[in-house]
Amino acid sequence: NAGVMQNPRHLVRRRGQEARLRCSPMKGHSHVYWYRQLPEEGLKFMVYLQKENIIDESGMPKERFSAEFPKEGPSILRIQQVVRGDSAAYFCASSPDYSYEQYFGPGTRLTVT
Amino acid sequence: EDQVTQSPEALRLQEGESSSLNCSYTVSGLRGLFWYRQDPGKGPEFLFTLYSAGEEKEKERLKATLTKKESFLHITAPKPEDSATYLCAVQANSGYALNFGKGTSLLVTP
């Protein structure tokens, strides 16, 4: 049973460019969560999605960040006009309908130059 | 506001030297407390979920316990491969987000 998949694993963007991070949940999981881990800080919740719906985006910065989980295909976290402060590891997690346990992917490490 | 504090920040043990990691929390209505292990450059690996005070769970050399204010992760006779950062997180009844502590970095030397 394949785990949560994220790509790319490493992403380098120049200031002002767009970053697109992809997440495929575990098979049978319909709940997706995005977290950000800044250097020397803990994991911070960003957004919780189900298929075609954003359930909770209370941790998402109000500007430049958006997320989607379409009916078909992976969940995407999009960061527009990246700045150096966006450099971090971004983790996706998924959970099944019958459990609150969240299973994490390997992360995407974003570096903004 | 929910808060999770883990101690110590770092712990160095000799192989076979048992110890405990602490996770203190405040949350308005606990749905669950979660323990994860994270290796450098990797995503958190799920270990345990605890839902109510008094609950205990075990997996190999690890045992997690829960009270109304804190959780302990006991490591019995650790091995070098247990070296990792151990993360604690709480989930409130009001939502689905996990609120993480900053972790305890464990190093087990041969």
PDB file of C-alpha atoms in Angstrom, chain A residues 9 33 35 37 43 45 48 91 100-106 109, chain B residues 31 34 36 38 41-44 46 49 87 91 96-98 100:
ATOM      1  CA  ARG A   9      10.839  16.622  -3.312  1.00  0.00           C
ATOM      2  CA  TYR A  33      -3.920  18.363   5.189  1.00  0.00           C
ATOM      3  CA  TYR A  35       1.579  21.713   7.051  1.00  0.00           C
ATOM      4  CA  GLN A  37       7.870  23.416   8.852  1.00  0.00           C
ATOM      5  CA  LEU A  43       5.077  21.936  12.131  1.00  0.00           C
ATOM      6  CA  PHE A  45      -1.125  23.569  10.122  1.00  0.00           C
ATOM      7  CA  TYR A  48      -7.579  20.899   5.454  1.00  0.00           C
ATOM      8  CA  PHE A  91       4.281  18.407   4.270  1.00  0.00           C
ATOM      9  CA  TYR A 100      -8.398  10.871  12.910  1.00  0.00           C
ATOM     10  CA  GLU A 101      -4.859   9.584  12.343  1.00  0.00           C
ATOM     11  CA  GLN A 102      -2.898  11.592   9.805  1.00  0.00           C
ATOM     12  CA  TYR A 103      -0.183   9.967   7.699  1.00  0.00           C
ATOM     13  CA  PHE A 104       2.503  12.239   6.324  1.00  0.00           C
ATOM     14  CA  GLY A 105       4.333  12.323   3.041  1.00  0.00           C
ATOM     15  CA  PRO A 106       8.076  12.916   2.633  1.00  0.00           C
ATOM     16  CA  ARG A 109      11.603  21.402   0.424  1.00  0.00           C
TER      17      ARG A 109
ATOM     18  CA  ARG B  31     -10.016  14.767  20.724  1.00  0.00           C
ATOM     19  CA  PHE B  34      -0.575  11.958  18.668  1.00  0.00           C
ATOM     20  CA  TYR B  36       5.235  10.896  15.639  1.00  0.00           C
ATOM     21  CA  GLN B  38      10.727  12.232  12.347  1.00  0.00           C
ATOM     22  CA  GLY B  41      14.952  15.058   5.793  1.00  0.00           C
ATOM     23  CA  LYS B  42      11.842  12.893   6.074  1.00  0.00           C
ATOM     24  CA  GLY B  43       8.190  13.291   6.932  1.00  0.00           C
ATOM     25  CA  PRO B  44       6.759  12.484  10.372  1.00  0.00           C
ATOM     26  CA  PHE B  46       2.881   8.011  12.872  1.00  0.00           C
ATOM     27  CA  THR B  49      -2.871   8.055  19.134  1.00  0.00           C
ATOM     28  CA  LEU B  87       6.932  14.963  17.935  1.00  0.00           C
ATOM     29  CA  GLN B  91      -6.160  17.677  18.081  1.00  0.00           C
ATOM     30  CA  TYR B  96      -8.999  18.566  12.577  1.00  0.00           C
ATOM     31  CA  ALA B  97      -5.686  20.428  12.626  1.00  0.00           C
ATOM     32  CA  LEU B  98      -2.815  18.898  14.563  1.00  0.00           C
ATOM     33  CA  PHE B 100       2.550  20.230  17.185  1.00  0.00           C
TER      34      PHE B 100
END
